[in-house]
Amino acid sequence: MMRLDLIPPELAGEVWPEVESYIASALEREGREHIPSQVLKSIQSGAMQLFIVRDDRDVAIAAAVVAIHEYQDVKRCRVHWCGGTGVEKWIHLLSGIEDWAKAKGCEMVKVTGRDGWLKVLQSHGWEKQGVILGKRL
């Protein structure tokens, strides 16, 4: 049975090799503002959290890195990077991140990513709230 696991910070280094390529791909699409080793350090420090989707054979097939941010006394959970294989098989498990965020006092979960996420997430109640643009110099 497929499941979503929240990885304790102290175990992040052990599981990172299983999911680093998923997160590295998301970082690359973002424009290389971060590198995988920086992300791992943020997870290990507790500043960010790592969620892993495992299939029925206990193989990591997706990962998400999230953080809680507080703006004007409102907590929001942001999915900074997410990637994996077979998204249609596990996307419903992101509701586990929503539940976790709600339990932490968040009023909203936000995702930053490529346009393909809109198509995948709209059927799960997500809506487009803006656009982020970039220009390489």
PDB file of C-alpha atoms in Angstrom:
ATOM      1  CA  MET A   1       0.000   0.000   0.000  1.00  0.00           C
ATOM      2  CA  MET A   2       1.308   3.423  -0.960  1.00  0.00           C
ATOM      3  CA  ARG A   3       2.008   5.815   1.908  1.00  0.00           C
ATOM      4  CA  LEU A   4       3.296   9.284   2.744  1.00  0.00           C
ATOM      5  CA  ASP A   5       5.987   9.472   5.429  1.00  0.00           C
ATOM      6  CA  LEU A   6       7.224  12.554   7.276  1.00  0.00           C
ATOM      7  CA  ILE A   7      10.941  12.007   7.783  1.00  0.00           C
ATOM      8  CA  PRO A   8      12.410  13.084  11.129  1.00  0.00           C
ATOM      9  CA  PRO A   9      15.274  15.581  10.631  1.00  0.00           C
ATOM     10  CA  GLU A  10      17.807  13.223  12.193  1.00  0.00           C
ATOM     11  CA  LEU A  11      17.002  10.523   9.584  1.00  0.00           C
ATOM     12  CA  ALA A  12      17.010  12.824   6.554  1.00  0.00           C
ATOM     13  CA  GLY A  13      20.625  12.090   5.653  1.00  0.00           C
ATOM     14  CA  GLU A  14      19.929   8.352   5.580  1.00  0.00           C
ATOM     15  CA  VAL A  15      16.985   8.592   3.156  1.00  0.00           C
ATOM     16  CA  TRP A  16      18.250  11.540   1.081  1.00  0.00           C
ATOM     17  CA  PRO A  17      20.006   9.343  -1.528  1.00  0.00           C
ATOM     18  CA  GLU A  18      16.627   7.742  -2.307  1.00  0.00           C
ATOM     19  CA  VAL A  19      14.971  11.069  -3.189  1.00  0.00           C
ATOM     20  CA  GLU A  20      17.744  13.522  -4.003  1.00  0.00           C
ATOM     21  CA  SER A  21      17.223  13.140  -7.766  1.00  0.00           C
ATOM     22  CA  TYR A  22      13.516  14.033  -7.425  1.00  0.00           C
ATOM     23  CA  ILE A  23      14.317  17.203  -5.507  1.00  0.00           C
ATOM     24  CA  ALA A  24      17.309  18.032  -7.729  1.00  0.00           C
ATOM     25  CA  SER A  25      15.024  17.945 -10.787  1.00  0.00           C
ATOM     26  CA  ALA A  26      12.633  20.390  -9.133  1.00  0.00           C
ATOM     27  CA  LEU A  27      15.539  22.635  -8.153  1.00  0.00           C
ATOM     28  CA  GLU A  28      16.822  22.621 -11.721  1.00  0.00           C
ATOM     29  CA  ARG A  29      13.432  23.689 -13.094  1.00  0.00           C
ATOM     30  CA  GLU A  30      13.303  26.469 -10.520  1.00  0.00           C
ATOM     31  CA  GLY A  31      16.461  27.998 -11.918  1.00  0.00           C
ATOM     32  CA  ARG A  32      19.089  26.610  -9.562  1.00  0.00           C
ATOM     33  CA  GLU A  33      18.444  29.077  -6.769  1.00  0.00           C
ATOM     34  CA  HIS A  34      19.285  26.289  -4.336  1.00  0.00           C
ATOM     35  CA  ILE A  35      21.379  23.145  -4.457  1.00  0.00           C
ATOM     36  CA  PRO A  36      20.446  19.744  -3.003  1.00  0.00           C
ATOM     37  CA  SER A  37      23.041  19.885  -0.221  1.00  0.00           C
ATOM     38  CA  GLN A  38      21.582  23.222   1.026  1.00  0.00           C
ATOM     39  CA  VAL A  39      18.088  21.738   1.012  1.00  0.00           C
ATOM     40  CA  LEU A  40      19.267  18.700   2.973  1.00  0.00           C
ATOM     41  CA  LYS A  41      20.918  20.961   5.582  1.00  0.00           C
ATOM     42  CA  SER A  42      17.647  22.881   5.963  1.00  0.00           C
ATOM     43  CA  ILE A  43      15.780  19.618   6.493  1.00  0.00           C
ATOM     44  CA  GLN A  44      18.340  18.352   8.984  1.00  0.00           C
ATOM     45  CA  SER A  45      18.138  21.612  10.946  1.00  0.00           C
ATOM     46  CA  GLY A  46      14.334  21.381  11.121  1.00  0.00           C
ATOM     47  CA  ALA A  47      13.803  24.557   9.073  1.00  0.00           C
ATOM     48  CA  MET A  48      12.186  22.446   6.337  1.00  0.00           C
ATOM     49  CA  GLN A  49      10.463  19.090   6.378  1.00  0.00           C
ATOM     50  CA  LEU A  50      10.841  16.122   4.032  1.00  0.00           C
ATOM     51  CA  PHE A  51       7.874  13.987   3.042  1.00  0.00           C
ATOM     52  CA  ILE A  52       8.425  10.805   1.033  1.00  0.00           C
ATOM     53  CA  VAL A  53       5.871   8.748  -0.896  1.00  0.00           C
ATOM     54  CA  ARG A  54       6.664   5.033  -0.788  1.00  0.00           C
ATOM     55  CA  ASP A  55       5.037   2.385  -2.938  1.00  0.00           C
ATOM     56  CA  ASP A  56       3.843  -1.028  -1.772  1.00  0.00           C
ATOM     57  CA  ARG A  57       7.427  -2.373  -2.097  1.00  0.00           C
ATOM     58  CA  ASP A  58       8.711   0.437   0.202  1.00  0.00           C
ATOM     59  CA  VAL A  59      10.466   2.173  -2.718  1.00  0.00           C
ATOM     60  CA  ALA A  60      10.561   5.975  -2.643  1.00  0.00           C
ATOM     61  CA  ILE A  61       8.641   7.162  -5.716  1.00  0.00           C
ATOM     62  CA  ALA A  62       8.215  10.844  -4.807  1.00  0.00           C
ATOM     63  CA  ALA A  63       9.344  13.473  -2.338  1.00  0.00           C
ATOM     64  CA  ALA A  64       8.270  16.908  -1.200  1.00  0.00           C
ATOM     65  CA  VAL A  65      10.151  19.518   0.792  1.00  0.00           C
ATOM     66  CA  VAL A  66       7.928  21.880   2.755  1.00  0.00           C
ATOM     67  CA  ALA A  67       8.265  24.657   5.302  1.00  0.00           C
ATOM     68  CA  ILE A  68       5.919  26.640   7.489  1.00  0.00           C
ATOM     69  CA  HIS A  69       6.096  30.415   7.103  1.00  0.00           C
ATOM     70  CA  GLU A  70       4.311  33.036   9.165  1.00  0.00           C
ATOM     71  CA  TYR A  71       3.179  36.256   7.513  1.00  0.00           C
ATOM     72  CA  GLN A  72       1.246  38.860   9.486  1.00  0.00           C
ATOM     73  CA  ASP A  73       0.395  36.309  12.167  1.00  0.00           C
ATOM     74  CA  VAL A  74      -0.956  33.810   9.611  1.00  0.00           C
ATOM     75  CA  LYS A  75       0.816  30.483   9.203  1.00  0.00           C
ATOM     76  CA  ARG A  76       1.112  28.998   5.739  1.00  0.00           C
ATOM     77  CA  CYS A  77       2.751  25.786   4.625  1.00  0.00           C
ATOM     78  CA  ARG A  78       4.648  26.052   1.372  1.00  0.00           C
ATOM     79  CA  VAL A  79       5.587  23.060  -0.729  1.00  0.00           C
ATOM     80  CA  HIS A  80       8.893  24.366  -2.039  1.00  0.00           C
ATOM     81  CA  TRP A  81       9.906  21.396  -4.177  1.00  0.00           C
ATOM     82  CA  CYS A  82       8.161  18.195  -5.139  1.00  0.00           C
ATOM     83  CA  GLY A  83       8.970  15.504  -7.657  1.00  0.00           C
ATOM     84  CA  GLY A  84       8.738  11.848  -8.401  1.00  0.00           C
ATOM     85  CA  THR A  85       7.405   9.286 -10.809  1.00  0.00           C
ATOM     86  CA  GLY A  86       3.791   8.357 -11.579  1.00  0.00           C
ATOM     87  CA  VAL A  87       2.233  11.494 -10.077  1.00  0.00           C
ATOM     88  CA  GLU A  88      -1.310  10.340 -10.864  1.00  0.00           C
ATOM     89  CA  LYS A  89      -0.818   7.381  -8.508  1.00  0.00           C
ATOM     90  CA  TRP A  90       0.263   9.393  -5.466  1.00  0.00           C
ATOM     91  CA  ILE A  91      -1.011  12.954  -5.831  1.00  0.00           C
ATOM     92  CA  HIS A  92      -3.945  12.187  -3.523  1.00  0.00           C
ATOM     93  CA  LEU A  93      -1.440  11.560  -0.732  1.00  0.00           C
ATOM     94  CA  LEU A  94      -0.582  15.278  -0.643  1.00  0.00           C
ATOM     95  CA  SER A  95      -3.671  15.572   1.516  1.00  0.00           C
ATOM     96  CA  GLY A  96      -1.411  14.167   4.241  1.00  0.00           C
ATOM     97  CA  ILE A  97       0.712  17.302   3.979  1.00  0.00           C
ATOM     98  CA  GLU A  98      -2.472  19.383   4.201  1.00  0.00           C
ATOM     99  CA  ASP A  99      -3.486  17.508   7.370  1.00  0.00           C
ATOM    100  CA  TRP A 100      -0.014  17.956   8.868  1.00  0.00           C
ATOM    101  CA  ALA A 101      -0.049  21.687   8.057  1.00  0.00           C
ATOM    102  CA  LYS A 102      -3.494  22.129   9.581  1.00  0.00           C
ATOM    103  CA  ALA A 103      -2.335  20.363  12.756  1.00  0.00           C
ATOM    104  CA  LYS A 104       0.586  22.837  12.880  1.00  0.00           C
ATOM    105  CA  GLY A 105      -1.844  25.764  12.778  1.00  0.00           C
ATOM    106  CA  CYS A 106      -1.533  26.655   9.102  1.00  0.00           C
ATOM    107  CA  GLU A 107      -4.451  28.297   7.331  1.00  0.00           C
ATOM    108  CA  MET A 108      -3.227  27.509   3.821  1.00  0.00           C
ATOM    109  CA  VAL A 109      -0.882  25.317   1.813  1.00  0.00           C
ATOM    110  CA  LYS A 110       0.839  26.828  -1.219  1.00  0.00           C
ATOM    111  CA  VAL A 111       2.762  25.151  -4.004  1.00  0.00           C
ATOM    112  CA  THR A 112       5.304  26.835  -6.222  1.00  0.00           C
ATOM    113  CA  GLY A 113       6.085  24.907  -9.368  1.00  0.00           C
ATOM    114  CA  ARG A 114       5.755  24.498 -13.092  1.00  0.00           C
ATOM    115  CA  ASP A 115       2.454  24.825 -14.956  1.00  0.00           C
ATOM    116  CA  GLY A 116       1.888  21.065 -14.949  1.00  0.00           C
ATOM    117  CA  TRP A 117       1.110  21.160 -11.234  1.00  0.00           C
ATOM    118  CA  LEU A 118      -1.977  23.287 -11.873  1.00  0.00           C
ATOM    119  CA  LYS A 119      -3.503  20.608 -14.079  1.00  0.00           C
ATOM    120  CA  VAL A 120      -2.722  17.880 -11.544  1.00  0.00           C
ATOM    121  CA  LEU A 121      -3.845  19.761  -8.428  1.00  0.00           C
ATOM    122  CA  GLN A 122      -7.012  21.510  -9.632  1.00  0.00           C
ATOM    123  CA  SER A 123      -9.023  18.310  -9.319  1.00  0.00           C
ATOM    124  CA  HIS A 124      -7.961  18.177  -5.656  1.00  0.00           C
ATOM    125  CA  GLY A 125      -9.329  21.624  -4.784  1.00  0.00           C
ATOM    126  CA  TRP A 126      -6.271  23.743  -5.572  1.00  0.00           C
ATOM    127  CA  GLU A 127      -6.536  27.004  -7.492  1.00  0.00           C
ATOM    128  CA  LYS A 128      -4.075  29.264  -9.234  1.00  0.00           C
ATOM    129  CA  GLN A 129      -3.287  32.308  -7.106  1.00  0.00           C
ATOM    130  CA  GLY A 130      -0.539  34.009  -9.049  1.00  0.00           C
ATOM    131  CA  VAL A 131       2.406  33.658 -11.360  1.00  0.00           C
ATOM    132  CA  ILE A 132       6.142  33.747 -10.680  1.00  0.00           C
ATOM    133  CA  LEU A 133       8.277  34.959 -13.578  1.00  0.00           C
ATOM    134  CA  GLY A 134      12.031  34.839 -14.022  1.00  0.00           C
ATOM    135  CA  LYS A 135      14.585  36.022 -16.534  1.00  0.00           C
ATOM    136  CA  ARG A 136      18.121  34.710 -16.853  1.00  0.00           C
ATOM    137  CA  LEU A 137      20.762  37.406 -17.234  1.00  0.00           C
TER     138      LEU A 137
END
